[in-house]
XYZ file of C-alpha atoms in Angstrom:
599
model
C -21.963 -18.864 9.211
C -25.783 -19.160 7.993
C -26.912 -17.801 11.138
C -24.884 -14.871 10.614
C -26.387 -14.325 7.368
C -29.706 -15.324 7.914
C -29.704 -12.349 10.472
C -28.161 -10.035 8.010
C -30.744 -10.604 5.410
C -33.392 -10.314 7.909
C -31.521 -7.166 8.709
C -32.609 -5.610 5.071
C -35.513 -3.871 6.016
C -34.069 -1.789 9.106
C -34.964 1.240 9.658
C -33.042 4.130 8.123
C -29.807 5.379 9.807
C -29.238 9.102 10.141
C -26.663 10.061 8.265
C -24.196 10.369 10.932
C -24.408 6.961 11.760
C -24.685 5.563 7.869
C -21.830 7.138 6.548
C -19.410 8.916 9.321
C -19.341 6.167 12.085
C -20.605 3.556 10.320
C -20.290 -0.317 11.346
C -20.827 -1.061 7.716
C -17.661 -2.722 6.330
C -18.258 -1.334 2.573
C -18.894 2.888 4.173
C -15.884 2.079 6.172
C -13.714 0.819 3.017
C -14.342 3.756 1.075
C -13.836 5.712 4.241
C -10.218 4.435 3.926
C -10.070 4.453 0.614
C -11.134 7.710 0.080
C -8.587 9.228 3.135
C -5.717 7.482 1.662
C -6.080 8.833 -1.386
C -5.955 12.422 -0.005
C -2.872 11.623 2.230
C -1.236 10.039 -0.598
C -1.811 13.403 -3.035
C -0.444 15.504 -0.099
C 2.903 13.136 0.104
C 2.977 13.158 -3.249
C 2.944 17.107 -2.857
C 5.680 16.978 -0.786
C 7.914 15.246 -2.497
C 6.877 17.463 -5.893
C 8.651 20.232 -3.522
C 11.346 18.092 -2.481
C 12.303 17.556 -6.452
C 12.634 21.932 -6.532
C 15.083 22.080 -4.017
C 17.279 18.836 -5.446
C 17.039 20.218 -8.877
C 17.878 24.120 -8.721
C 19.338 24.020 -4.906
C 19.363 27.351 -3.690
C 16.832 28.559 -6.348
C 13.608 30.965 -5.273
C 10.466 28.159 -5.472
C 8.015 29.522 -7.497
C 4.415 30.687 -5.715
C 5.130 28.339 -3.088
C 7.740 30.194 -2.124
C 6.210 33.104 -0.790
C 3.243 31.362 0.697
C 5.021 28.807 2.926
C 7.088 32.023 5.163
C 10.350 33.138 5.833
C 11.168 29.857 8.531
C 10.716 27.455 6.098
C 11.395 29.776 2.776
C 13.152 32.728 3.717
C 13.065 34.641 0.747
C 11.421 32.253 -1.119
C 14.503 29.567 -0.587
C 13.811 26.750 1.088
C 16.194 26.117 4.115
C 17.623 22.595 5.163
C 14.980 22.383 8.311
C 12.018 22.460 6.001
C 13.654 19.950 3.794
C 14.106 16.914 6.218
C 10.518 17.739 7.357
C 9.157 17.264 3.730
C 11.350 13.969 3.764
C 10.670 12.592 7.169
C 6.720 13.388 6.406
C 6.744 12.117 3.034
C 8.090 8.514 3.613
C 5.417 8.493 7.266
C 2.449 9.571 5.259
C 2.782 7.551 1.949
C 3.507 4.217 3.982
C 1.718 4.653 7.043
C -1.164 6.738 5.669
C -1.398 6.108 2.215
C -0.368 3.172 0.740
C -1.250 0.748 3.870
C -4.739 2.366 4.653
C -5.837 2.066 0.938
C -4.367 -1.358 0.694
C -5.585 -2.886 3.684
C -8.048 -1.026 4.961
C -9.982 0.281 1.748
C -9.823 -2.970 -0.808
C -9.515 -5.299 2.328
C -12.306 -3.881 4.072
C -14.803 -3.674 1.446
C -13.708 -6.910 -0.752
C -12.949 -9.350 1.690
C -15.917 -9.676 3.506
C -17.742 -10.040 -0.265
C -15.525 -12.524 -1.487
C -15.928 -15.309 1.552
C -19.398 -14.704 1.504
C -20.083 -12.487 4.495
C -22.295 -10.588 5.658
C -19.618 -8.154 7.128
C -16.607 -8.468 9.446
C -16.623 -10.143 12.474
C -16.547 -7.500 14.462
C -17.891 -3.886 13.251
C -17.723 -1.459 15.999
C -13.842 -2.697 16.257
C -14.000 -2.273 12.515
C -15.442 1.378 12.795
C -13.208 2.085 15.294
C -9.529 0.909 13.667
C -10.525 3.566 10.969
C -11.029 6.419 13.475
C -7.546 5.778 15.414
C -6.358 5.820 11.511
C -8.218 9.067 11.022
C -6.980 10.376 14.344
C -3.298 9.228 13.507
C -3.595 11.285 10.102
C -4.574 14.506 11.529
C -1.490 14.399 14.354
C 0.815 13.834 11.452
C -0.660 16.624 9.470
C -0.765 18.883 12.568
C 2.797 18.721 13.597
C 3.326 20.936 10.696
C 2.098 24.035 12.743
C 3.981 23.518 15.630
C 6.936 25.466 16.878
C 9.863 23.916 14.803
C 8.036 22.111 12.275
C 7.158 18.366 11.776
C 9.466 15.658 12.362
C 12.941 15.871 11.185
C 14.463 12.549 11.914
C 13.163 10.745 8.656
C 10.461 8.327 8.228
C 12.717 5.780 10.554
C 12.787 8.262 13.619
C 16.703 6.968 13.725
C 17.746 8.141 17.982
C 19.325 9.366 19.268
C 18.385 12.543 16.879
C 14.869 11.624 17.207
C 15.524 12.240 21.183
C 16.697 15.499 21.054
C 14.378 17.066 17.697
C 11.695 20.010 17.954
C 8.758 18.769 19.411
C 7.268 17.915 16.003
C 8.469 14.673 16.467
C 6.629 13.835 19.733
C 3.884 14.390 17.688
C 5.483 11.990 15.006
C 5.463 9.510 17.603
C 1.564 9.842 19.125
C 0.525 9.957 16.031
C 2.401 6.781 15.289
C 0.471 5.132 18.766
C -2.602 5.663 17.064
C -1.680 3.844 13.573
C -0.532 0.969 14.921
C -3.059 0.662 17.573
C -5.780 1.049 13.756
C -3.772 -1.532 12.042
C -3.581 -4.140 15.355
C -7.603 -3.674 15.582
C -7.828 -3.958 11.861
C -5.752 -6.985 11.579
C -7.639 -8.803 14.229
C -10.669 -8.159 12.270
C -9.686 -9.628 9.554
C -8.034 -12.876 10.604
C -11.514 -13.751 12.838
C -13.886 -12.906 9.724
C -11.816 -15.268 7.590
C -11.684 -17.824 9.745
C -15.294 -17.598 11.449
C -17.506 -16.005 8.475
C -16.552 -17.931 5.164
C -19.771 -19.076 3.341
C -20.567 -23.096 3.002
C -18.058 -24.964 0.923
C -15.304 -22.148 0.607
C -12.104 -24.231 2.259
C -9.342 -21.781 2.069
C -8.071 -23.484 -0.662
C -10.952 -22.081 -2.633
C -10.712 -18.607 -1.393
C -9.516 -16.363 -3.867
C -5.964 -15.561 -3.853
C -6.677 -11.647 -2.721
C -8.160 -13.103 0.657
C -5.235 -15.212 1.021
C -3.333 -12.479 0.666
C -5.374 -10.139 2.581
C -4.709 -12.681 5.454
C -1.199 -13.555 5.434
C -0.862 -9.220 5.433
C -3.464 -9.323 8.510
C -0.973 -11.617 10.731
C 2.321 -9.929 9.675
C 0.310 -6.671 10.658
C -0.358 -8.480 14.423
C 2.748 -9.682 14.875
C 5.096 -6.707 13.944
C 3.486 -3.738 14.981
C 3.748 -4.356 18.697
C 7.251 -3.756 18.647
C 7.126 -0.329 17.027
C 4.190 0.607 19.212
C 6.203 -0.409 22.547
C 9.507 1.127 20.775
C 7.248 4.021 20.000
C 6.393 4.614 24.043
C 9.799 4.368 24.935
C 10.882 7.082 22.809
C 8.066 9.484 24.128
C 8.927 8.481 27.535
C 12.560 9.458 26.377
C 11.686 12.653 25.089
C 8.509 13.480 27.921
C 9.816 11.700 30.719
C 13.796 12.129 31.307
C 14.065 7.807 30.663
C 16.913 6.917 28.329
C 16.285 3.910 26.381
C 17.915 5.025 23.471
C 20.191 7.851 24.794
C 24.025 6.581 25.296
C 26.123 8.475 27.993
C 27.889 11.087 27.221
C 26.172 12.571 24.626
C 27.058 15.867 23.375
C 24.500 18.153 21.837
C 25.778 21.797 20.414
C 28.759 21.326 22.761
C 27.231 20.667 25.646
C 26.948 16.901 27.522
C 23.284 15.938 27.852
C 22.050 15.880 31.009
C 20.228 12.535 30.988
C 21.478 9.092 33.090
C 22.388 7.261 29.568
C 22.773 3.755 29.139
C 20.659 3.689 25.869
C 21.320 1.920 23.107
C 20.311 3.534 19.622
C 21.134 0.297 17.998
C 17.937 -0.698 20.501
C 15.693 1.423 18.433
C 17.000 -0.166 14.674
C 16.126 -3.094 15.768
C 12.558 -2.676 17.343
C 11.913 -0.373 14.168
C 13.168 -2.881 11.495
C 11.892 -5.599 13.119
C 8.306 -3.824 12.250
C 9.670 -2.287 8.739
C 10.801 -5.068 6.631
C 7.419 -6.797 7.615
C 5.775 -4.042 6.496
C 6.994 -3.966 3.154
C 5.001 -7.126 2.350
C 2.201 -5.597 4.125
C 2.670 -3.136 1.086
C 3.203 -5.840 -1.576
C 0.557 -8.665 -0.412
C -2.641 -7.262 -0.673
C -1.129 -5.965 -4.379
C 0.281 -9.298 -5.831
C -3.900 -10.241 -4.690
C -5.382 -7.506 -6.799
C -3.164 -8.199 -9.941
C -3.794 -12.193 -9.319
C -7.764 -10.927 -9.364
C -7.459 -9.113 -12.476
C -5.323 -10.993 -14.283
C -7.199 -14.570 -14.339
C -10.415 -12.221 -15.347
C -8.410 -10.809 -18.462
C -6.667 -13.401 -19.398
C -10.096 -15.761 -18.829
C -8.250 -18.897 -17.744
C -6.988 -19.952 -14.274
C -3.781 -18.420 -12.528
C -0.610 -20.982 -12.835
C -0.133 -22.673 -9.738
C -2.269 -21.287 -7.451
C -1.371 -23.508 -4.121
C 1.803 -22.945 -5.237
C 1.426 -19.091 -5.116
C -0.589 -19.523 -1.209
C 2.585 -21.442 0.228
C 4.694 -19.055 -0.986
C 2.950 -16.282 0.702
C 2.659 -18.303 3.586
C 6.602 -18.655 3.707
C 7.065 -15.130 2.583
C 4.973 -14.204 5.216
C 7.377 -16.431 7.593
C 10.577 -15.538 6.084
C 9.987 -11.852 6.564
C 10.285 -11.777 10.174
C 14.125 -12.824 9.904
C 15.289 -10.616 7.113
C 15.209 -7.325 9.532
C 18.969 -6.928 10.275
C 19.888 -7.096 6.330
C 18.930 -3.196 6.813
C 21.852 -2.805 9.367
C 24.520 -4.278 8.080
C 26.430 -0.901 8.529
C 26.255 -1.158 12.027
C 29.298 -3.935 13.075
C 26.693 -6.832 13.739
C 29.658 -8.989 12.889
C 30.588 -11.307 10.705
C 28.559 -14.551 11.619
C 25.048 -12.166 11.985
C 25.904 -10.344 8.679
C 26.049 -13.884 7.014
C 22.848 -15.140 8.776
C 20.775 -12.006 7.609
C 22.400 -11.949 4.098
C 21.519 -15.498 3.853
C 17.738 -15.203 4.564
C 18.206 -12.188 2.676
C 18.735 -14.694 -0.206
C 15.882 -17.161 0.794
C 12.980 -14.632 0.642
C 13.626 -13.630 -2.573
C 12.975 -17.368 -4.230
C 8.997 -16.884 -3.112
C 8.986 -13.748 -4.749
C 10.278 -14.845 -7.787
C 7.532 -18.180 -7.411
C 4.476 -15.201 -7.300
C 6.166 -13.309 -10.664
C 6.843 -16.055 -12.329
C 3.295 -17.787 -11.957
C 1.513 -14.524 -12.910
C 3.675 -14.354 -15.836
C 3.224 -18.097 -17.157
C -0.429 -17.558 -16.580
C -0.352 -14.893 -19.408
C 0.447 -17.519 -21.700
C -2.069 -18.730 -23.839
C -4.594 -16.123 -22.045
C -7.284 -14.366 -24.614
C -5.737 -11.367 -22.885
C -8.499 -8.466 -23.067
C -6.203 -5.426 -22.389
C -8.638 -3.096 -20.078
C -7.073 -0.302 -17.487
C -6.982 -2.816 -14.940
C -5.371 -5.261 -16.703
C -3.092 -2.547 -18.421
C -1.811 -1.327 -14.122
C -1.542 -5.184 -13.603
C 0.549 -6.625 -16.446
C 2.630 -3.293 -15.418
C 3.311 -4.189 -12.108
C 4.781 -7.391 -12.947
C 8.052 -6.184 -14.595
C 8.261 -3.440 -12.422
C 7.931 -5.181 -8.645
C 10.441 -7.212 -10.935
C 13.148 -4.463 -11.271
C 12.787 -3.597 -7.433
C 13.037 -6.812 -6.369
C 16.260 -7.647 -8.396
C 17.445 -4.011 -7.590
C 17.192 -5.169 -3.884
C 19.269 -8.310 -4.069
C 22.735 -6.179 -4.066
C 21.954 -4.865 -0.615
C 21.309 -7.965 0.853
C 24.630 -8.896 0.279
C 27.118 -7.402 3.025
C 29.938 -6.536 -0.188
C 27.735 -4.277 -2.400
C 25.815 -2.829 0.426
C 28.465 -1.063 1.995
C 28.728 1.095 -1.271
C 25.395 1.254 -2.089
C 23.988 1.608 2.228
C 21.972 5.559 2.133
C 22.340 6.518 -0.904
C 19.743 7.321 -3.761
C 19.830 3.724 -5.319
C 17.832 2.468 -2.012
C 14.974 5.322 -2.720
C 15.353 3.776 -6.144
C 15.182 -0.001 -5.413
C 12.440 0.543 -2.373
C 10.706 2.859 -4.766
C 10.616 0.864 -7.924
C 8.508 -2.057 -5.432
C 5.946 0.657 -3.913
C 5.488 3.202 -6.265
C 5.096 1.550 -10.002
C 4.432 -2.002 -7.918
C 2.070 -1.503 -5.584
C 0.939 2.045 -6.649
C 0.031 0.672 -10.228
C -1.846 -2.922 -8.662
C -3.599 0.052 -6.218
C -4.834 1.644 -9.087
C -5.845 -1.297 -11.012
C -7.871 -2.612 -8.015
C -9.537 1.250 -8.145
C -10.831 0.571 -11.552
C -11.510 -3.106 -11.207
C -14.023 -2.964 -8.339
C -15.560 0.435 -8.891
C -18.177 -0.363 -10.929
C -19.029 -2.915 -7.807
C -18.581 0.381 -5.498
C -20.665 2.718 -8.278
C -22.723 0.934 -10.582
C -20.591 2.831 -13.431
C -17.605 1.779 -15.236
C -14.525 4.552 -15.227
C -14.141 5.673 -18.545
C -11.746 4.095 -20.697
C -10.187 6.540 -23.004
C -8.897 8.605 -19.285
C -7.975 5.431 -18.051
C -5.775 4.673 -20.664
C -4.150 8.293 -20.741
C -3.380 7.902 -16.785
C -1.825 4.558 -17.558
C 0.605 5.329 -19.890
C 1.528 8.822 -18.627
C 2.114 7.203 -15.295
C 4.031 4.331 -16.950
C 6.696 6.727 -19.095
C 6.868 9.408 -16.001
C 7.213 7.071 -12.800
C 10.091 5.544 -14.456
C 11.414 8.570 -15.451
C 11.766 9.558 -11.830
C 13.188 6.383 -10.416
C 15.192 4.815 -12.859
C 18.431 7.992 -12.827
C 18.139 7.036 -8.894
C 19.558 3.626 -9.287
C 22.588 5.209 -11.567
C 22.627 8.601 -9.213
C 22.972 5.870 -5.886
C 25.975 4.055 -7.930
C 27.761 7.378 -8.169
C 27.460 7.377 -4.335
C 25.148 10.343 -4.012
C 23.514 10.349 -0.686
C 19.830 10.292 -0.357
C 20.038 12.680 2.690
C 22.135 15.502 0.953
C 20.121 18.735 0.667
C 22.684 20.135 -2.407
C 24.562 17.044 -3.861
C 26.187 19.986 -6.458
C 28.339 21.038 -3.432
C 30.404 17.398 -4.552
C 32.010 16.898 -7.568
C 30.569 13.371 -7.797
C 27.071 14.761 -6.978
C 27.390 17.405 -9.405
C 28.218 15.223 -12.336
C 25.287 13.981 -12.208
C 23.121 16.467 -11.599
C 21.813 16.118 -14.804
C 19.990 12.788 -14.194
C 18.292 14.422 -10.789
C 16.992 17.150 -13.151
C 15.215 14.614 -14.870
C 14.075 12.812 -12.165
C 12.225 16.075 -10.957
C 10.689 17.220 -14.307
C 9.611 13.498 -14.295
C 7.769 13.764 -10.774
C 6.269 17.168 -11.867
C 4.463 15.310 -15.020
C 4.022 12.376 -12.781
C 1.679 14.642 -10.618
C -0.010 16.194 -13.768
C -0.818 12.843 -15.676
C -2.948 12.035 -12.216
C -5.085 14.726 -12.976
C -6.915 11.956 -15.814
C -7.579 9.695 -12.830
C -8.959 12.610 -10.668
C -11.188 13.778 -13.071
C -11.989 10.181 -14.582
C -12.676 9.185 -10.807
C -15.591 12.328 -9.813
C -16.659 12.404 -13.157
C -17.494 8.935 -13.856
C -19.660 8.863 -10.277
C -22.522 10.797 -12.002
C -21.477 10.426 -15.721
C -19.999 6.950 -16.244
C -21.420 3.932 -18.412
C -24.167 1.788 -16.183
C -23.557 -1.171 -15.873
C -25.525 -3.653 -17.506
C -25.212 -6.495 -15.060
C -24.002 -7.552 -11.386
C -20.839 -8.693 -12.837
C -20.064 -6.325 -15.791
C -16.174 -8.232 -16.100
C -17.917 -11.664 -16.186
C -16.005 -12.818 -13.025
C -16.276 -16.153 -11.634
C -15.619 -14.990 -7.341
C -18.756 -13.799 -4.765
C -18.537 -9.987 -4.883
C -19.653 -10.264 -8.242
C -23.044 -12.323 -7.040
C -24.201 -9.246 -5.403
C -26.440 -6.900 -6.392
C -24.482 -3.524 -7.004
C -23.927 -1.369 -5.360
C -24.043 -4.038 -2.324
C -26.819 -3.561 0.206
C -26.887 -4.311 3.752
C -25.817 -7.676 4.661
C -24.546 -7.532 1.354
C -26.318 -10.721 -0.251
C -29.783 -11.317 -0.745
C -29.479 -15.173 -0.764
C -26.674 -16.782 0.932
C -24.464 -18.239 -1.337
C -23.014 -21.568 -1.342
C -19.270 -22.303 -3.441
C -19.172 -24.937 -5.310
C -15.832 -24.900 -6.513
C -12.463 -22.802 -6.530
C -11.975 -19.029 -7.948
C -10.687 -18.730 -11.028
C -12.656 -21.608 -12.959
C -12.360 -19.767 -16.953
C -12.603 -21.526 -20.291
C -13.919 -24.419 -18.710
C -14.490 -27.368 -21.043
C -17.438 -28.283 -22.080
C -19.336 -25.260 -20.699
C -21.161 -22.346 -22.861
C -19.888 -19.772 -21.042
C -15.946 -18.667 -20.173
C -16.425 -18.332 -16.680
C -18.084 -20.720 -13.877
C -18.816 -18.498 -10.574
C -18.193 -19.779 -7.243
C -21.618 -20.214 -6.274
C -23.357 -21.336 -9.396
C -24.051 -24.938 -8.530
C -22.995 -27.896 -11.327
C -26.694 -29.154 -11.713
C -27.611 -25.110 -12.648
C -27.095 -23.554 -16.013
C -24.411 -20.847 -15.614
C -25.592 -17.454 -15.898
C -26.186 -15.665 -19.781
C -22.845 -15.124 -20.998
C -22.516 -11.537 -21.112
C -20.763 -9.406 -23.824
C -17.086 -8.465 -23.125
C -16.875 -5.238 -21.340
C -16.986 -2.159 -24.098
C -15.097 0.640 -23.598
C -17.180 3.904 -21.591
C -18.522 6.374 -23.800
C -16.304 9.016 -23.906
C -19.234 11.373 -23.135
C-alpha cells in the first residue's frame, strides 16, 4: 500500500494535463465521480420528467397536455392527446433510466468512486483506465437509451422488465433498449471489479475491515452483488437481441400468434426463461440501490449525533447476509406464474428471512439516535428521513412476499407504491444527504442552509403525497399498467387519490428547483470553509486537503483506531480521527458548523 502512495505523492508535481485528459477521460477517481455524479443527476431530472407527463395522462385521461402537447407531434400527441404507445414508452423509459441510469450511477459510481478510495486511504482505485472506462460504457449506455426515442416507433414499450415474448416482437426501440442495456452492465461489471480490488489491495496501514467505515462496507458488499448478478441479464440480454436480430427463439413459445397471424419462428422458448434470468439480476439490484444509502445515512448520522453507531459489526454481518440472502429471494416476484406449491413456500420463506437484516440496519440507526447531541443539519435532516421511510417500504413489501396477499396485490399500483416508498424517499433522500454532506469536500463551500432546508421539507410533504394514495389505489385493485383506470368503476372511485398523487409529483418537481439553484449557486457563492473537515468528522476523507489533490493525501496516513470514535472519554475534543495517533494531541476542536449566509 505505501508504495502505492509513496508514488502518488511523488506524483504531485506532474506536469499539467490538457484539459481533455484532466477532466473528460480522466483516470482520476474524484473527475470520474463527479463525472457520474453529475450524469446521473441529469438522467434522473429527465425520468423524473417523464413520469411528471405520465401523472397528466393518469389524472385528466384523454385531456389536451398543456405546451407539451403540441411540441411532442401528432404520433405521440395527436392533437395534443397523448396516445397509449407514447405512454408505455414514458413508463418502460422511466423505470430503465431512474434505476439503471440514475439512481445506480450516482450511488455507486459518483459517492463510491470519489469517497471510497478517500476513506481507506488511497491514492485512487486500483485500476484507473478500467475506472475511466466503466464510466464511458455508462455514458455510452445513456445516450442509446435516450436515442431510441427518435427512432421509428418510439423507445421501448415492454416496461422497465423487457417481459417476452412482447419484448420479441416490439418496434425496434427496444433493440436499442437492449444494446444499450450491454453497455450498463458491461460499466457496472468493470466498476464493481474496481472496487472490490482497491478495497482489498489499497487500504492504508492499520485499517482491518473492521475499521473501515460502514459506507465502504457497504460500498463493497454492493460491488460483489453487482459481479455476481449482472452476468445473467447481460447473457439474457444477448439472447433477446439474437431473438429479435437473428431469427433464434429463446424466449419465443410455438405457436405464437401476433395480430392473427402464427409467427414464423421455430419456438421452443420459454418466456418464463427470461423472468428468471431478469429477476435473478433485479431483486439483487434493489440492494445495490439501498446499500451504498443505508452507508451514507450511517456516515452522517454518527457525525450528527457525535457518538458511535449502535452495533456496528452487527450492522456489517447483516449486510454481509443481506448481501447473501438476496440472491434467493428472486422468484418471490413470480409467484403468479404456477411455480407450485413447494417453490412458492421456499421463496416466500426467504422472502421472510431477508427482511430480519433489514430490520437489524433500521433498528441500529435508530437506537443510535438515542442519547445523540443530535445537530439537525440538511444532511442529517435527508438521513433521519430515510429511516422511517425505507421503513414503510420495507413493511409495505412484506405482503407480497407472502403467496395469499400477493395474488391480490401482484401489478397493481401498491407495488409502484411499496418499491417506490424504498427508492424514492429511501434512497433518493440518503442520495441527497450524501450530496450535501461531502460537497464541501468536492467544493471547498458549504450548500446553503436556509435552501437546503426548503428542499427538505418540500420534498418530505410532496414525495409522500405522491406515493402514499398508491398503496390505497393498489388495494382497490387498480392496475399499474392501465392507461385510463376511469374506464372501471373501481378505478374511477378512486380517481380522486391519483389526482393527488399527480399534483403531488408536479410540486415534487418544483420544490427541486431549491436544490438546483442551491447546488450552481453555492459553487461560486457558498460559505468557505474554514477547515479540512468543516463537520468535525473522525474518517480519512476528511484528512485531506480540500478540494483533494492528486494522489489525494499529502502524507500517508496511518489508522489508529475504528470510524466513528465521538464523545470519547477523557478527550478535549468530540471526535478522534482515524489517523490521529494516541500519543498526538487531537486536532483544535472546531466550532459546530453555522448555517451559510444566506447571501
Amino acid at each position: 500500500m505505501s508504495e502505492h502512495a509513496d508514488h502518488a505523492h511523488d506524483d504531485h508535481g506532474h506536469e499539467e494535463l490538457p484539459f481533455w485528459r484532466h477532466y473528460v477521460f480522466s483516470t482520476d477517481h474524484k473527475i470520474i465521480g463527479i463525472q457520474y455524479a453529475l450524469t446521473a443527476l441529469l438522467f434522473l431530472f429527465f425520468g423524473f420528467c417523464l413520469m411528471m407527463m405520465m401523472r397528466w395522462q393518469l389524472a385528466y385521461p384523454g385531456q389536451v397536455m398543456p405546451i407539451l402537447g403540441a411540441i411532442l407531434g401528432d404520433t405521440n400527441m395527436p392533437e395534443g392527446v397523448m396516445v397509449p404507445e407514447f405512454y408505455n414508452q414514458l413508463g418502460a423509459m422511466h423505470g430503465t433510466i431512474m434505476v439503471f441510469l440514475g439512481v445506480v450511477p450516482l450511488a455507486v459510481g459518483g459517492f463510491g468512486n470519489y469517497v471510497l478510495p478517500l476513506q481507506i486511504g488511497a491514492p485512487d482505485m486500483a485500476f484507473p483506465k478500467i475506472n475511466m472506462a466503466s464510466y464511458w460504457a455508462f455514458f455510452v449506455g445513456g445516450v442509446i437509451m435516450l436515442a431510441s426515442f427518435f427512432v421509428p416507433g418510439g423507445a421501448a414499450q415492454s416496461g422497465w422488465t423487457s417481459y417476452t415474448p412482447l419484448a420479441d416482437i416490439a418496434p425496434s426501440g427496444q433493440t436499442w433498449w437492449l444494446w444499450g442495456m450491454v453497455a450498463l452492465i458491461t460499466s457496472s461489471l468493470l466498476g464493481a471489479l474496481n472496487f472490490l480490488v482497491t478495497t482489498i489491495q489499497l487500504r492504508a496501514d492499520g485499517l482491518s475491515f473492521f475499521r473501515l467505515p460502514f459506507f465502504v462496507w457497504a460500498q463493497f458488499v454492493t460491488a460483489f452483488l453487482l459481479l455476481l448478478a449482472f452476468p445473467p441479464l447481460e447473457a439474457a440480454s444477448v439472447l433477446q437481441l439474437m431473438d429479435r436480430l437473428a431469427g433464434t427463439s429463446f424466449f419465443l413459445p410455438s405457436g405464437l400468434v401476433v395480430t392473427g397471424e402464427l409467427l414464423a419462428v421455430a419456438g421452443g422458448g420459454n418466456p418464463l426463461l427470461w423472468q428468471h434470468l431478469f429477476w435473478f439480476l433485479a431483486h439483487p439490484e434493489v440492494y445495490v440501490l439501498i446499500l451504498p444509502a443505508l452507508g451514507i445515512v450511517t456516515e452522517v448520522v454518527c457525525n450528527n449525533t457525535r457518538k458511535p453507531i449502535w452495533g456496528y459489526k452487527t450492522m456489517v454481518y447483516s449486510i454481509i447476509f443481506l448481501g447473501f440472502m438476496s440472491f434467493i429471494v428472486w422468484a418471490h416476484h413470480m409467484f403468479m406464474t404456477g411455480m407450485g406449491t413447494w417453490m412458492s413456500t421456499f421463496f416466500q420463506t426467504t422472502t421472510m428471512i431477508i427482511s430480519i437484516p433489514s430490520v437489524i440496519l433500521i433498528t441500529a440507526l435508530a437506537l443510535s439516535l438515542h442519547g445523540g447531541s443530535i445537530r439537525f443539519t440538511v444532511p442529517m435532516l435527508f438521513s433521519l428521513a430515510f429511516i422511517p421511510m425505507f421503513a414503510i417500504g420495507g413493511l409495505t413489501g412484506l405482503p407480497l412476499g407472502l403467496t395469499a396477499a400477493d395474488l391480490h396485490l401482484h401489478d397493481t399500483y401498491y407495488v409502484i407504491g411499496h418499491f417506490h416508498y424504498v427508492v424514492a424517499p429511501g434512497t433518493l433522500f440518503a442520495l441527497f444527504a450524501g450530496i450535501y454532506y461531502w460537497y464541501p469536500k468536492v467544493t471547498g463551500r458549504m450548500m446553503n442552509e436556509t435552501l437546503g432546508k426548503l428542499h427538505f421539507w418540500f420534498s418530505f410533504i410532496f414525495i409522500n403525497g405522491v406515493f402514499m394514495p398508491m398503496l390505497f389505489i393498489g388495494m382497490a385493485g387498480v392496475s399499474r399498467r392501465l392507461y385510463d383506470q376511469t374506464q372501471y368503476a373501481y378505478g374511477e372511485q378512486v380517481q380522486g387519490l391519483t389526482v393527488m398523487g399527480s399534483w403531488s409529483a408536479w410540486l415534487l418537481g418544483l420544490a427541486q428547483l431549491f436544490f438546483i439553484v442551491n447546488f450552481f449557486m453555492s459553487m461560486k457563492g457558498g460559505k468557505k470553509v474554514k477547515s479540512d473537515n468543516p463537520w468535525d468528522a473522525t474518517t480519512l476523507e476528511w484528512a485531506t486537503p480540500t478540494p483533494p489533490p492528486h494522489g489525494n493525501f499529502v502524507e500517508v496516513p496511518t489508522v489508529y483506531r475504528g470510524p466513528y470514535e465521538y464523545s470519547v472519554p477523557g478527550r478535549d475534543s468530540d471526535f478522534w480521527p482515524q489517523h490521529v495517533g494516541d500519543e498526538e494531541t487531537a486536532p483544535a476542536e472546531q466550532p459546530a458548523p453555522q448555517p451559510a449566509d444566506d447571501n
